Amino acid sequence: MFRPVTKHASSVSFRLHLRAMATSTTSARTAHNVPLSLPEGLSEDQISSFKPFASWIDTLTKSLALQANKSHPFHSDPYALRNVTVQSYDFFGAGRLGFVKLTATVSNSAGESLPAAALLRGPSVAMLVMLVPEDVPRESDERYVVLTVQPRIPAGSLSFVELPAGMVDGSGNFKGVAAKEIEEELGITIREDELTCLSELAEECTERGASADRGEDLTAAIFPSAGGCDEHITIYSYEQRIPRSQLSEWEGRLTGERSDGERITLKVVPMQHLWKEGARDAKCLAALALWQGLRQEKKL
């Protein structure tokens, strides 16, 4: 169902508050009794209640425990998490912890260490929204995908083309966040049960006995920068038939939460051009690969 969305600019601008690591630090311990160093201004309660930190250390601890299995490649000299040092942190708006930069020591008895610097920001969702003209047969492959064009300052861009996406809040309601982002960025109001989780369907297709993750408790999602960031993106799809005349109405539509600094323009592209129109966006390429693979497996 479509409805027009009117956004009003707010006088309250989105602000990112940075706290760099100070010379003085506080010593603490994690929930797993690992030594923890915190920079000035960040309390043990704040870092403990920061869900991305808790999820990261829980997942890592479970993965390290798997080394007890004789079949594990690190079984003979297992690695352990020795300590964690939080170097800096960012607050979003009114005191909500958003990003945490840390280093950790993960080493074995031989003194060999694993790279362990990470930016923790938590999970996100991305949405592959497909529009199908009502005048084509059900079996037709004619589809159009809605992309967003918006400033992405970390990429040095004021017009980055990508799939609609959003960060998951502390509630962990992935589908709810996806539905909300679709409404805010695209102007489509949908129910959560109308979304298809491509990431979970792909996970179900994996033969667990041959899985490369060796039983690790990783989320069904893509990790676009696993060497330095914990962010994992769960990908959903949504398909709707619309009058062909409405396709042109979407192109260039302005959307986004202005009070959060969003300046979004919509871009509608044919499905067969998605691989090149969204070639810079890892979410876009992953969504396309998942959708095509699941169609081949007859899971969609």
GROMACS .gro file of C-alpha atoms in nm:
model
  300
    1MET     CA    1   0.000   0.000   0.000
    2PHE     CA    2   0.131   0.343  -0.094
    3ARG     CA    3   0.076   0.669   0.080
    4PRO     CA    4   0.242   1.007   0.038
    5VAL     CA    5   0.492   1.098   0.304
    6THR     CA    6   0.547   1.458   0.401
    7LYS     CA    7   0.857   1.537   0.603
    8HIS     CA    8   0.907   1.865   0.785
    9ALA     CA    9   1.256   1.995   0.847
   10SER     CA   10   1.331   2.030   1.215
   11SER     CA   11   1.533   2.300   1.384
   12VAL     CA   12   1.704   2.026   1.583
   13SER     CA   13   2.003   1.903   1.385
   14PHE     CA   14   2.158   1.558   1.413
   15ARG     CA   15   2.478   1.579   1.612
   16LEU     CA   16   2.749   1.322   1.667
   17HIS     CA   17   2.944   1.366   1.990
   18LEU     CA   18   3.297   1.225   1.994
   19ARG     CA   19   3.494   1.143   2.304
   20ALA     CA   20   3.855   1.056   2.226
   21MET     CA   21   4.061   0.843   2.457
   22ALA     CA   22   4.205   1.052   2.736
   23THR     CA   23   4.534   0.997   2.915
   24SER     CA   24   4.355   0.866   3.223
   25THR     CA   25   4.176   0.532   3.204
   26THR     CA   26   3.954   0.325   3.430
   27SER     CA   27   4.015  -0.044   3.494
   28ALA     CA   28   3.720  -0.281   3.502
   29ARG     CA   29   3.626  -0.633   3.399
   30THR     CA   30   3.383  -0.763   3.140
   31ALA     CA   31   3.093  -0.997   3.210
   32HIS     CA   32   3.333  -1.278   3.116
   33ASN     CA   33   3.590  -1.157   3.371
   34VAL     CA   34   3.829  -1.019   3.108
   35PRO     CA   35   4.035  -0.711   3.209
   36LEU     CA   36   3.883  -0.399   3.055
   37SER     CA   37   4.033  -0.050   3.021
   38LEU     CA   38   3.795   0.241   2.969
   39PRO     CA   39   3.871   0.600   2.864
   40GLU     CA   40   3.776   0.893   3.079
   41GLY     CA   41   3.403   0.969   3.065
   42LEU     CA   42   3.286   0.618   2.978
   43SER     CA   43   3.159   0.411   3.269
   44GLU     CA   44   3.154   0.036   3.317
   45ASP     CA   45   2.773   0.045   3.323
   46GLN     CA   46   2.759   0.232   2.992
   47ILE     CA   47   2.985  -0.011   2.807
   48SER     CA   48   2.817  -0.314   2.966
   49SER     CA   49   2.473  -0.194   2.855
   50PHE     CA   50   2.596  -0.116   2.501
   51LYS     CA   51   2.442  -0.409   2.317
   52PRO     CA   52   2.699  -0.429   2.033
   53PHE     CA   53   2.978  -0.468   2.292
   54ALA     CA   54   2.791  -0.736   2.486
   55SER     CA   55   2.705  -0.924   2.165
   56TRP     CA   56   3.062  -0.901   2.035
   57ILE     CA   57   3.225  -1.037   2.349
   58ASP     CA   58   2.960  -1.310   2.391
   59THR     CA   59   3.005  -1.428   2.031
   60LEU     CA   60   3.385  -1.418   2.052
   61THR     CA   61   3.383  -1.610   2.381
   62LYS     CA   62   3.166  -1.884   2.227
   63SER     CA   63   3.393  -1.905   1.923
   64LEU     CA   64   3.703  -1.933   2.141
   65ALA     CA   65   3.539  -2.213   2.340
   66LEU     CA   66   3.508  -2.420   2.021
   67GLN     CA   67   3.887  -2.463   2.023
   68ALA     CA   68   3.834  -2.734   2.285
   69ASN     CA   69   3.718  -2.962   2.003
   70LYS     CA   70   4.003  -3.179   1.877
   71SER     CA   71   3.901  -3.110   1.518
   72HIS     CA   72   3.949  -2.736   1.559
   73PRO     CA   73   4.262  -2.606   1.378
   74PHE     CA   74   4.371  -2.413   1.689
   75HIS     CA   75   4.309  -2.697   1.936
   76SER     CA   76   4.676  -2.773   2.006
   77ASP     CA   77   4.751  -2.417   2.122
   78PRO     CA   78   4.422  -2.231   2.166
   79TYR     CA   79   4.383  -1.856   2.164
   80ALA     CA   80   4.233  -1.666   2.456
   81LEU     CA   81   4.097  -1.316   2.503
   82ARG     CA   82   4.345  -1.156   2.745
   83ASN     CA   83   4.221  -0.798   2.771
   84VAL     CA   84   4.012  -0.528   2.602
   85THR     CA   85   4.094  -0.158   2.574
   86VAL     CA   86   3.828   0.091   2.466
   87GLN     CA   87   4.009   0.372   2.284
   88SER     CA   88   3.725   0.609   2.194
   89TYR     CA   89   3.350   0.632   2.170
   90ASP     CA   90   3.073   0.835   2.006
   91PHE     CA   91   2.739   0.944   2.144
   92PHE     CA   92   2.437   0.993   1.918
   93GLY     CA   93   2.216   1.283   2.019
   94ALA     CA   94   2.115   1.284   2.385
   95GLY     CA   95   2.365   1.052   2.543
   96ARG     CA   96   2.300   0.733   2.343
   97LEU     CA   97   2.621   0.539   2.292
   98GLY     CA   98   2.661   0.481   1.918
   99PHE     CA   99   3.012   0.375   1.814
  100VAL     CA  100   3.293   0.220   2.019
  101LYS     CA  101   3.651   0.178   1.895
  102LEU     CA  102   3.855  -0.082   2.081
  103THR     CA  103   4.157  -0.308   2.068
  104ALA     CA  104   4.194  -0.649   2.228
  105THR     CA  105   4.470  -0.897   2.294
  106VAL     CA  106   4.384  -1.242   2.160
  107SER     CA  107   4.687  -1.468   2.191
  108ASN     CA  108   4.799  -1.824   2.258
  109SER     CA  109   5.065  -1.970   2.488
  110ALA     CA  110   5.330  -1.931   2.217
  111GLY     CA  111   5.274  -1.556   2.220
  112GLU     CA  112   5.110  -1.552   1.876
  113SER     CA  113   4.838  -1.289   1.844
  114LEU     CA  114   4.539  -1.241   1.617
  115PRO     CA  115   4.451  -0.896   1.474
  116ALA     CA  116   4.196  -0.755   1.717
  117ALA     CA  117   4.112  -0.390   1.653
  118ALA     CA  118   3.742  -0.326   1.601
  119LEU     CA  119   3.481  -0.057   1.554
  120LEU     CA  120   3.160  -0.170   1.723
  121ARG     CA  121   2.838  -0.021   1.591
  122GLY     CA  122   2.595  -0.311   1.593
  123PRO     CA  123   2.357  -0.465   1.339
  124SER     CA  124   2.173  -0.305   1.049
  125VAL     CA  125   1.904  -0.403   0.803
  126ALA     CA  126   1.883  -0.349   0.427
  127MET     CA  127   1.575  -0.376   0.208
  128LEU     CA  128   1.548  -0.497  -0.151
  129VAL     CA  129   1.220  -0.330  -0.254
  130MET     CA  130   1.092  -0.449  -0.591
  131LEU     CA  131   0.809  -0.290  -0.785
  132VAL     CA  132   0.628  -0.495  -1.051
  133PRO     CA  133   0.401  -0.323  -1.306
  134GLU     CA  134   0.044  -0.451  -1.280
  135ASP     CA  135   0.019  -0.500  -1.657
  136VAL     CA  136   0.280  -0.777  -1.676
  137PRO     CA  137   0.205  -1.150  -1.627
  138ARG     CA  138   0.279  -1.305  -1.288
  139GLU     CA  139   0.562  -1.510  -1.436
  140SER     CA  140   0.730  -1.204  -1.588
  141ASP     CA  141   1.081  -1.108  -1.477
  142GLU     CA  142   1.014  -0.736  -1.525
  143ARG     CA  143   1.088  -0.568  -1.194
  144TYR     CA  144   1.217  -0.234  -1.074
  145VAL     CA  145   1.422  -0.175  -0.762
  146VAL     CA  146   1.406   0.135  -0.546
  147LEU     CA  147   1.746   0.276  -0.445
  148THR     CA  148   1.833   0.575  -0.232
  149VAL     CA  149   2.076   0.852  -0.323
  150GLN     CA  150   2.209   1.039  -0.021
  151PRO     CA  151   2.520   1.196   0.132
  152ARG     CA  152   2.763   0.946   0.284
  153ILE     CA  153   3.040   1.158   0.429
  154PRO     CA  154   3.260   0.862   0.540
  155ALA     CA  155   3.273   0.761   0.172
  156GLY     CA  156   3.343   1.121   0.068
  157SER     CA  157   3.017   1.132  -0.126
  158LEU     CA  158   2.713   1.360  -0.138
  159SER     CA  159   2.522   1.129  -0.373
  160PHE     CA  160   2.591   0.768  -0.278
  161VAL     CA  161   2.360   0.514  -0.446
  162GLU     CA  162   2.254   0.224  -0.224
  163LEU     CA  163   1.974   0.004  -0.097
  164PRO     CA  164   1.753   0.153   0.175
  165ALA     CA  165   1.904   0.060   0.512
  166GLY     CA  166   1.896   0.145   0.879
  167MET     CA  167   2.061   0.063   1.211
  168VAL     CA  168   1.885  -0.175   1.449
  169ASP     CA  169   1.797  -0.022   1.784
  170GLY     CA  170   1.842  -0.181   2.125
  171SER     CA  171   1.515  -0.374   2.096
  172GLY     CA  172   1.667  -0.607   1.837
  173ASN     CA  173   1.348  -0.597   1.629
  174PHE     CA  174   1.503  -0.645   1.285
  175LYS     CA  175   1.178  -0.674   1.092
  176GLY     CA  176   1.027  -0.378   1.272
  177VAL     CA  177   1.325  -0.160   1.185
  178ALA     CA  178   1.313  -0.275   0.822
  179ALA     CA  179   0.943  -0.190   0.795
  180LYS     CA  180   1.002   0.149   0.957
  181GLU     CA  181   1.290   0.233   0.724
  182ILE     CA  182   1.081   0.140   0.420
  183GLU     CA  183   0.809   0.376   0.537
  184GLU     CA  184   1.046   0.662   0.624
  185GLU     CA  185   1.272   0.638   0.320
  186LEU     CA  186   1.035   0.507   0.053
  187GLY     CA  187   0.690   0.608   0.172
  188ILE     CA  188   0.550   0.252   0.167
  189THR     CA  189   0.353   0.131   0.467
  190ILE     CA  190   0.379  -0.246   0.507
  191ARG     CA  191   0.329  -0.510   0.773
  192GLU     CA  192   0.629  -0.688   0.917
  193ASP     CA  193   0.497  -1.025   0.798
  194GLU     CA  194   0.510  -0.901   0.438
  195LEU     CA  195   0.890  -0.892   0.451
  196THR     CA  196   1.099  -1.190   0.339
  197CYS     CA  197   1.431  -1.237   0.517
  198LEU     CA  198   1.674  -1.337   0.243
  199SER     CA  199   1.958  -1.380   0.492
  200GLU     CA  200   1.770  -1.639   0.697
  201LEU     CA  201   1.653  -1.828   0.389
  202ALA     CA  202   2.013  -1.851   0.267
  203GLU     CA  203   2.121  -1.977   0.610
  204GLU     CA  204   1.858  -2.250   0.593
  205CYS     CA  205   1.997  -2.361   0.256
  206THR     CA  206   2.345  -2.410   0.401
  207GLU     CA  207   2.438  -2.766   0.490
  208ARG     CA  208   2.544  -2.728   0.850
  209GLY     CA  209   2.780  -3.025   0.835
  210ALA     CA  210   2.982  -2.858   0.562
  211SER     CA  211   2.954  -2.507   0.703
  212ALA     CA  212   3.277  -2.310   0.710
  213ASP     CA  213   3.186  -2.137   1.036
  214ARG     CA  214   3.259  -2.457   1.236
  215GLY     CA  215   2.955  -2.414   1.457
  216GLU     CA  216   3.015  -2.050   1.548
  217ASP     CA  217   2.711  -1.856   1.662
  218LEU     CA  218   2.714  -1.587   1.394
  219THR     CA  219   2.404  -1.397   1.288
  220ALA     CA  220   2.248  -1.479   0.951
  221ALA     CA  221   2.367  -1.161   0.781
  222ILE     CA  222   2.643  -1.017   0.566
  223PHE     CA  223   2.955  -0.874   0.731
  224PRO     CA  224   3.080  -0.606   0.488
  225SER     CA  225   3.402  -0.532   0.679
  226ALA     CA  226   3.468  -0.826   0.912
  227GLY     CA  227   3.836  -0.735   0.942
  228GLY     CA  228   3.763  -0.416   1.132
  229CYS     CA  229   3.394  -0.372   1.215
  230ASP     CA  230   3.125  -0.581   1.383
  231GLU     CA  231   2.844  -0.444   1.164
  232HIS     CA  232   2.632  -0.719   1.015
  233ILE     CA  233   2.344  -0.650   0.780
  234THR     CA  234   2.033  -0.866   0.761
  235ILE     CA  235   1.875  -0.837   0.417
  236TYR     CA  236   1.501  -0.836   0.356
  237SER     CA  237   1.301  -0.825   0.035
  238TYR     CA  238   0.959  -0.688  -0.043
  239GLU     CA  239   0.768  -0.703  -0.370
  240GLN     CA  240   0.458  -0.510  -0.471
  241ARG     CA  241   0.260  -0.473  -0.791
  242ILE     CA  242   0.176  -0.115  -0.883
  243PRO     CA  243   0.030   0.073  -1.182
  244ARG     CA  244   0.305   0.131  -1.437
  245SER     CA  245   0.227   0.502  -1.431
  246GLN     CA  246   0.347   0.522  -1.070
  247LEU     CA  247   0.702   0.416  -1.154
  248SER     CA  248   0.790   0.759  -1.292
  249GLU     CA  249   0.640   0.926  -0.984
  250TRP     CA  250   0.901   0.759  -0.764
  251GLU     CA  251   1.206   0.880  -0.955
  252GLY     CA  252   1.359   1.180  -0.779
  253ARG     CA  253   1.120   1.180  -0.484
  254LEU     CA  254   1.269   1.348  -0.176
  255THR     CA  255   1.238   1.155   0.152
  256GLY     CA  256   1.420   1.092   0.479
  257GLU     CA  257   1.413   1.211   0.837
  258ARG     CA  258   1.538   1.568   0.806
  259SER     CA  259   1.582   1.599   1.183
  260ASP     CA  260   1.833   1.312   1.165
  261GLY     CA  261   2.030   1.478   0.888
  262GLU     CA  262   1.887   1.258   0.611
  263ARG     CA  263   1.869   1.407   0.262
  264ILE     CA  264   1.743   1.122   0.047
  265THR     CA  265   1.644   1.111  -0.320
  266LEU     CA  266   1.485   0.798  -0.465
  267LYS     CA  267   1.613   0.626  -0.777
  268VAL     CA  268   1.418   0.354  -0.961
  269VAL     CA  269   1.620   0.113  -1.175
  270PRO     CA  270   1.531  -0.200  -1.376
  271MET     CA  271   1.623  -0.519  -1.193
  272GLN     CA  272   1.859  -0.626  -1.473
  273HIS     CA  273   2.062  -0.307  -1.422
  274LEU     CA  274   2.086  -0.335  -1.045
  275TRP     CA  275   2.430  -0.498  -1.046
  276LYS     CA  276   2.587  -0.192  -1.212
  277GLU     CA  277   2.367   0.083  -1.067
  278GLY     CA  278   2.449  -0.034  -0.714
  279ALA     CA  279   2.799  -0.167  -0.778
  280ARG     CA  280   2.957   0.044  -0.502
  281ASP     CA  281   2.711  -0.076  -0.239
  282ALA     CA  282   2.792  -0.409  -0.073
  283LYS     CA  283   2.434  -0.437   0.054
  284CYS     CA  284   2.299  -0.405  -0.297
  285LEU     CA  285   2.526  -0.668  -0.449
  286ALA     CA  286   2.466  -0.907  -0.159
  287ALA     CA  287   2.089  -0.865  -0.183
  288LEU     CA  288   2.096  -0.929  -0.557
  289ALA     CA  289   2.311  -1.241  -0.514
  290LEU     CA  290   2.086  -1.376  -0.238
  291TRP     CA  291   1.767  -1.307  -0.433
  292GLN     CA  292   1.901  -1.470  -0.751
  293GLY     CA  293   2.044  -1.768  -0.563
  294LEU     CA  294   1.726  -1.830  -0.367
  295ARG     CA  295   1.522  -1.809  -0.687
  296GLN     CA  296   1.747  -2.070  -0.846
  297GLU     CA  297   1.700  -2.290  -0.539
  298LYS     CA  298   1.322  -2.234  -0.572
  299LYS     CA  299   1.305  -2.086  -0.223
  300LEU     CA  300   1.129  -1.771  -0.347
   0.00000   0.00000   0.00000
